[in-house]
XYZ file of C-alpha atoms in Angstrom:
418
model
C 0.000 0.000 0.000
C 2.913 2.344 0.812
C 4.251 1.875 -2.718
C 0.901 2.939 -4.180
C 0.504 6.023 -1.993
C 2.859 8.395 -3.900
C 0.875 7.878 -7.078
C -2.200 9.242 -5.349
C -0.635 12.335 -3.822
C -1.545 14.681 -6.664
C -5.193 13.587 -7.139
C -5.658 13.472 -3.368
C -4.165 16.963 -2.958
C -6.365 18.329 -5.761
C -9.460 16.723 -4.281
C -8.743 18.103 -0.818
C -8.054 21.570 -2.226
C -11.309 21.493 -4.192
C -13.274 20.407 -1.132
C -11.556 23.081 0.979
C -12.630 25.695 -1.564
C -16.164 24.366 -1.379
C -16.166 24.885 2.391
C -15.903 28.591 1.605
C -18.215 28.378 -1.403
C -19.372 31.611 -3.013
C -22.634 32.213 -4.844
C -22.095 31.652 -8.590
C -24.190 34.767 -9.322
C -24.484 38.037 -7.412
C -25.856 41.547 -7.795
C -23.004 44.076 -7.350
C -25.495 46.451 -5.707
C -26.311 43.816 -3.104
C -29.959 43.153 -3.991
C -31.312 39.586 -3.670
C -31.546 37.604 -6.885
C -34.880 36.455 -8.318
C -35.900 33.012 -7.131
C -34.919 30.337 -9.618
C -32.198 32.375 -11.361
C -29.298 30.072 -12.220
C -26.576 29.197 -14.702
C -27.516 26.488 -17.204
C -24.657 24.300 -18.420
C -24.812 22.388 -21.729
C -24.035 18.681 -21.518
C -20.667 19.034 -23.276
C -19.661 21.756 -20.794
C -20.290 19.343 -17.921
C -18.438 16.515 -19.657
C -15.342 18.704 -20.022
C -15.956 20.611 -16.804
C -12.338 21.270 -15.741
C -11.258 22.561 -19.152
C -14.333 24.711 -19.796
C -14.420 26.188 -16.302
C -10.718 27.108 -16.383
C -11.274 28.756 -19.768
C -14.089 30.737 -18.190
C -12.002 31.696 -15.172
C -9.154 32.952 -17.363
C -11.562 34.760 -19.716
C -13.003 36.783 -16.833
C -9.618 38.143 -15.726
C -8.657 41.793 -15.958
C -5.674 42.749 -18.101
C -3.322 42.994 -15.118
C -4.566 39.629 -13.904
C -3.947 38.129 -17.361
C -0.338 39.281 -17.099
C -0.184 37.598 -13.685
C -1.703 34.457 -15.167
C 1.071 34.222 -17.758
C 3.796 34.974 -15.208
C 2.369 32.543 -12.667
C 2.049 29.749 -15.227
C 5.722 30.191 -16.113
C 6.724 30.043 -12.446
C 4.649 26.902 -11.870
C 6.376 25.269 -14.831
C 9.814 26.106 -13.375
C 8.842 24.721 -9.966
C 7.559 21.527 -11.600
C 10.782 20.949 -13.543
C 12.986 21.773 -10.543
C 11.028 19.300 -8.430
C 11.459 16.629 -11.094
C 15.209 17.264 -11.262
C 15.506 17.122 -7.481
C 13.723 13.766 -7.332
C 15.866 12.349 -10.126
C 18.808 12.067 -7.709
C 22.141 11.293 -9.343
C 20.788 10.882 -12.845
C 22.520 13.153 -15.325
C 20.763 16.305 -16.464
C 19.681 15.926 -20.108
C 19.333 19.342 -21.797
C 17.763 17.969 -24.976
C 15.081 16.212 -22.972
C 14.331 19.410 -21.053
C 14.108 21.367 -24.302
C 11.660 18.796 -25.610
C 9.520 19.067 -22.469
C 9.632 22.872 -22.716
C 8.590 22.801 -26.393
C 5.726 20.378 -25.710
C 4.543 22.422 -22.706
C 4.640 25.696 -24.634
C 2.743 24.096 -27.517
C 0.068 22.797 -25.168
C -0.271 26.151 -23.383
C -0.505 28.111 -26.644
C -3.113 25.645 -27.903
C -5.075 26.085 -24.668
C -5.022 29.882 -25.082
C -5.857 29.779 -28.790
C -8.839 27.469 -28.336
C -10.105 29.554 -25.439
C -9.917 32.751 -27.494
C -11.058 31.511 -30.907
C -13.514 28.677 -30.261
C -17.140 29.667 -29.700
C -17.398 26.694 -27.387
C -20.308 25.542 -25.187
C -20.980 28.228 -22.600
C -22.911 28.795 -19.409
C -26.211 30.617 -19.940
C -28.383 32.601 -17.557
C -31.752 30.929 -16.994
C -34.762 31.346 -14.755
C -35.264 35.113 -15.107
C -39.047 34.682 -15.340
C -41.650 35.918 -17.838
C -41.599 39.576 -16.786
C -37.858 40.250 -16.875
C -35.765 40.754 -20.004
C -32.134 39.624 -20.036
C -30.252 42.431 -21.794
C -26.733 43.314 -22.951
C -26.300 47.065 -23.429
C -22.936 47.121 -25.259
C -21.600 44.782 -27.949
C -19.845 44.915 -31.321
C -19.723 43.355 -34.775
C -17.226 43.298 -37.620
C -18.047 46.833 -38.720
C -16.153 48.104 -35.660
C -12.535 48.972 -36.411
C -11.190 46.722 -33.646
C -13.038 43.667 -34.999
C -12.687 44.257 -38.725
C -9.333 42.958 -39.970
C -8.803 40.598 -37.006
C -9.379 36.857 -36.734
C -12.944 37.766 -35.735
C -13.654 39.529 -39.051
C -16.567 37.152 -39.646
C -18.321 38.227 -36.443
C -21.298 39.918 -38.077
C -24.705 40.747 -36.579
C -25.970 37.181 -36.934
C -22.880 35.827 -35.173
C -23.282 38.438 -32.440
C -26.888 37.428 -31.855
C -25.997 33.722 -31.916
C -23.339 34.282 -29.221
C -25.825 36.138 -27.026
C -28.482 33.484 -27.612
C -26.175 30.804 -26.241
C -25.465 32.994 -23.192
C -29.170 33.358 -22.370
C -29.881 36.924 -23.516
C -33.287 38.092 -24.729
C -32.146 41.431 -26.202
C -28.793 42.903 -27.190
C -27.832 46.446 -28.122
C -25.386 46.355 -31.035
C -23.210 49.413 -30.448
C -20.399 49.543 -32.984
C -17.728 52.226 -32.954
C -18.955 55.394 -34.697
C -21.065 53.473 -37.194
C -24.162 51.310 -37.527
C -24.054 47.639 -38.495
C -26.263 46.735 -41.483
C -29.645 45.064 -40.930
C -29.722 41.307 -40.544
C -32.662 38.877 -40.728
C -34.273 38.326 -37.334
C -34.302 34.730 -36.128
C -36.154 34.718 -32.836
C -34.418 35.735 -29.621
C -32.365 37.627 -28.790
C -33.781 40.745 -30.368
C -31.366 43.282 -31.781
C -31.710 46.764 -30.307
C -30.103 49.843 -31.892
C -27.188 51.872 -30.609
C -23.736 53.231 -31.338
C -20.493 53.819 -29.413
C -19.098 57.288 -30.057
C -15.376 57.924 -29.619
C -15.579 61.319 -27.972
C -12.841 63.358 -26.259
C -10.959 60.916 -24.026
C -14.196 59.019 -23.471
C -16.414 56.444 -25.154
C -20.095 57.289 -24.991
C -22.589 54.520 -25.782
C -25.818 55.926 -27.237
C -28.769 53.570 -26.762
C -31.570 54.183 -29.231
C -32.397 54.379 -32.894
C -29.618 56.797 -33.786
C -28.202 57.558 -37.198
C -24.440 57.330 -37.757
C -22.739 60.010 -35.666
C -19.992 62.337 -36.876
C -17.618 62.087 -33.927
C -15.364 64.977 -34.972
C -17.201 67.799 -33.133
C -17.269 65.714 -29.963
C -13.667 64.458 -29.976
C -11.724 67.727 -29.862
C -11.973 68.808 -26.233
C -13.951 68.732 -23.002
C -16.536 71.064 -24.492
C -17.179 68.650 -27.346
C -17.688 65.762 -24.944
C -20.183 67.648 -22.781
C -21.977 68.907 -25.904
C -22.548 65.297 -27.015
C -24.074 64.484 -23.629
C -26.249 67.588 -23.777
C -27.683 66.863 -27.250
C -27.896 63.048 -27.146
C -31.539 63.060 -26.025
C -33.028 65.365 -28.645
C -30.469 65.165 -31.481
C -30.003 61.383 -31.451
C -33.074 60.230 -29.466
C -30.780 58.143 -27.278
C -29.810 57.485 -23.678
C -26.119 58.121 -23.060
C -23.911 55.716 -21.112
C -20.256 56.392 -20.303
C -18.094 53.351 -20.931
C -15.267 51.738 -19.015
C -12.290 52.017 -18.816
C -12.072 55.536 -20.278
C -14.120 57.369 -17.668
C -12.091 55.857 -14.837
C -8.768 56.613 -16.520
C -9.519 60.104 -17.839
C -12.501 61.651 -16.052
C -12.609 60.134 -12.580
C -12.419 63.487 -10.790
C -15.243 65.054 -12.818
C -17.946 62.417 -13.026
C -20.328 64.916 -11.403
C -19.664 67.254 -14.317
C -20.536 64.519 -16.822
C -23.846 64.014 -15.025
C -24.502 67.752 -14.989
C -23.830 67.859 -18.738
C -26.599 65.314 -19.377
C -25.098 61.831 -18.936
C -27.847 59.250 -18.363
C -25.964 56.202 -17.069
C -22.712 54.458 -16.103
C -21.174 51.119 -16.899
C -19.990 49.629 -13.603
C -19.178 46.124 -14.908
C -17.483 45.587 -18.267
C -16.221 42.132 -19.295
C -13.474 43.421 -21.586
C -10.104 42.654 -19.885
C -8.828 46.229 -20.124
C -12.144 47.520 -18.718
C -12.403 44.887 -15.985
C -9.997 46.703 -13.653
C -12.544 48.779 -11.715
C -12.130 48.029 -8.009
C -15.136 47.299 -5.847
C -14.513 50.469 -3.813
C -14.542 52.630 -6.940
C -17.552 50.779 -8.312
C -19.449 51.515 -5.125
C -18.595 55.216 -5.368
C -20.047 55.315 -8.898
C -23.179 53.548 -7.657
C -23.503 56.133 -4.883
C -23.216 58.955 -7.438
C -25.839 57.299 -9.659
C -28.252 56.936 -6.759
C -27.688 60.512 -5.671
C -28.338 61.895 -9.160
C -30.980 59.443 -10.399
C -28.808 57.845 -13.102
C -28.936 54.183 -14.081
C -26.039 51.713 -13.952
C -25.484 48.684 -16.178
C -23.117 45.783 -16.740
C -21.991 45.007 -20.299
C -20.186 42.328 -22.254
C -18.482 44.808 -24.632
C -18.127 41.663 -26.716
C -15.931 41.784 -29.827
C -16.269 38.154 -30.917
C -13.463 36.565 -28.911
C -14.121 33.515 -26.742
C -17.320 32.155 -25.274
C -17.687 33.373 -21.716
C -20.478 35.639 -20.534
C -19.564 37.394 -17.278
C -22.504 39.748 -16.780
C -26.195 40.112 -17.613
C -28.872 42.754 -16.916
C -32.436 42.035 -15.817
C -34.905 44.705 -16.924
C -38.494 44.401 -15.634
C -40.854 44.553 -18.631
C -44.196 42.862 -17.865
C -45.513 40.413 -20.484
C -42.871 41.500 -22.979
C -43.177 38.319 -25.058
C -46.679 39.340 -26.189
C -45.271 42.295 -28.174
C -41.560 41.683 -28.823
C -41.500 44.280 -31.609
C -41.900 46.986 -28.963
C -39.322 45.532 -26.573
C -36.354 47.809 -27.336
C -38.443 50.918 -26.763
C -39.843 49.539 -23.517
C -36.319 48.750 -22.268
C -35.207 52.317 -23.000
C -38.278 53.726 -21.265
C -37.464 51.634 -18.222
C -33.969 53.167 -18.038
C -35.558 56.555 -17.373
C -36.510 55.270 -13.915
C -32.934 55.575 -12.675
C -30.864 53.198 -10.536
C -33.729 50.795 -9.836
C -34.468 50.277 -13.537
C -31.889 47.503 -14.036
C -30.600 44.639 -11.925
C -27.048 43.624 -12.818
C -26.139 39.940 -12.499
C -22.443 39.035 -12.523
C -20.500 35.810 -12.146
C -18.144 34.981 -9.320
C -14.519 35.290 -10.448
C -10.997 36.300 -9.467
C -11.156 40.097 -9.431
C -8.481 42.662 -10.159
C -8.567 43.842 -6.527
C -8.450 40.343 -5.019
C -5.824 39.651 -2.346
C -4.183 36.950 -4.449
C -0.679 38.186 -5.428
C -0.169 38.569 -9.161
C 2.291 35.629 -9.556
C -0.279 33.358 -7.870
C -3.040 34.262 -10.320
C -3.253 30.716 -11.798
C -3.873 29.326 -8.304
C -6.359 32.118 -7.628
C -8.253 31.274 -10.821
C -8.547 27.631 -9.764
C -9.566 28.527 -6.194
C -12.226 31.075 -7.138
C -13.496 28.800 -9.918
C -13.937 25.999 -7.386
C -15.630 28.329 -4.887
C -18.206 29.463 -7.440
C -19.004 26.118 -9.080
C -22.297 24.284 -8.966
C -22.632 20.678 -7.776
C -22.530 19.041 -11.241
C -19.273 20.854 -12.061
C -17.717 19.751 -8.769
C -18.590 16.167 -9.677
C -17.104 16.646 -13.168
C -13.827 17.867 -11.654
C -13.597 14.924 -9.245
C -14.349 12.413 -11.989
C -11.576 13.845 -14.167
C -9.054 14.036 -11.319
C -9.522 10.404 -10.319
C -10.354 9.120 -13.792
C -6.960 10.241 -15.107
C -5.186 8.623 -12.158
C -7.028 5.326 -12.586
C -6.399 5.342 -16.343
C -2.672 5.825 -15.730
C -2.709 2.976 -13.207
C -4.395 0.659 -15.690
C -1.865 1.595 -18.346
C 0.998 0.894 -15.938
C -0.360 -2.501 -14.985
C -0.752 -3.453 -18.617
C 2.837 -2.458 -19.358
C 4.104 -4.536 -16.439
C 2.093 -7.536 -17.596
C -0.304 -7.556 -14.655
C -3.118 -7.131 -17.169
C -2.353 -9.200 -20.264
C -2.704 -7.279 -23.540
C -5.787 -8.170 -25.573
C -5.253 -11.138 -27.892
C -5.069 -10.384 -31.595
C -8.028 -11.702 -33.531
C -5.647 -12.991 -36.244
C -3.532 -15.093 -33.855
C-alpha cells in the first residue's frame, strides 16, 4: 500500500483543495449592488460543458480576468512550470541532467499552453447561460460589437457579423442585445427569434467612449472628440439630437474623467457602466464601483453591466435584468420599452455578474493561476464539482491501468488474427 501512496498524492491533494474551496463556497451569481436575486435564477450548463468541466471552467475563469490579472496568469504559469521541472530534477537524484530532454519538455509544454489559449480565445465553445429570469424580466446586454467596428474588422474575428453576435448572445441566455459599434451602424440582418437586436452606437468622444442607446443615425464624432466642451456637448444633445440614452463606458471614464464624473452628469449623462467584461475595462475596483453607484443613486442615473463583446471567446460574465411585464406578447416593442425603463434611474436595471478572481483580489499577481482555480472551485455548482472529481480520479485510474498493462499484470488483448 505504501508503494501505491505516492501515485495518489496529486489527485488526493487536488481533491482536498477542491473540497476546501467548497467549504468557503461563493454564490455563482451576485448583484453588485447587493440586492437579492430572483428566485430560480441560475446558470444552465450544456451537456458538453459538464463533460469537459475542468477545461471549460478554467477557460471561463481565465476569460473573466482583468488585463493585469492576465499578465499575472502568464507569469504565474511560467513560475509553476519552473517549480515543476525543478522538483522533477531534485527527485531524479544522481541521474545526469539531459538538456535535450528538457528542451523537448519545454517545447511540448509551450505548444500545449498556446493551444489552450488559442482554443479559449477563438472557439465559440459551449458556454454557461443565464436561466430562470421569469416571464416579466428581459435579459439584456447594453454594449456589444460586430465586424463593422474597427477593432473587430481585420482581425481573426472579421466574420463576427450581426448574426454571429446574436448567436453568441443566444447561447449565453440573452433576450435582447444592443449592437453598439464604434462610430457606425451595423447593417440590418434577418431576425431569427431571440435575442432581439436593439439599436445603438459607441461614439469615440474626447478621451471618453459614450454609448448611445436608441435608434440613432451614424454620428460624426469629430465635433465631440476635440476637447472637453465637445464631450459635454454630445451628452447635452444626445436626447433630442439622437433620441438616445447616453452611457459612459469603461475604462475611459475611470482613466480620464474620474475626478469630474459629477460634471458629466450635470452635462446630461444618463448612465454608467460599472461592470465591463473586456479585460482592459475589468480593472474597476469594488470600492470605486461603489462610489459610482452612490453617485448614480444621488443623481438618479442608471447603472449597467456590459459584455463589450468583440467576438473573442465564449464566456459571458454579466447580464442585466430589466423588468418589462408580459414582454413576449409584443416583442416588436421591446427595445423601446427597455429604454423607457432606463428613465426610472438606478432601480431600472438589476445587474447579475458571475463569481470570479477580481483585479482587486488579495491573491498576489504571480499566484493568479492558483487564484483562478480557487475562485473557480468556490463558485461552481454541484454538477461541475462532480465533473472535476471524476476527471481528477479518472486520469489517475487510467494511468494505473496503463501501468499494470505495461508490467504484464493485465495481459494485452489477444489479436483476432492469432
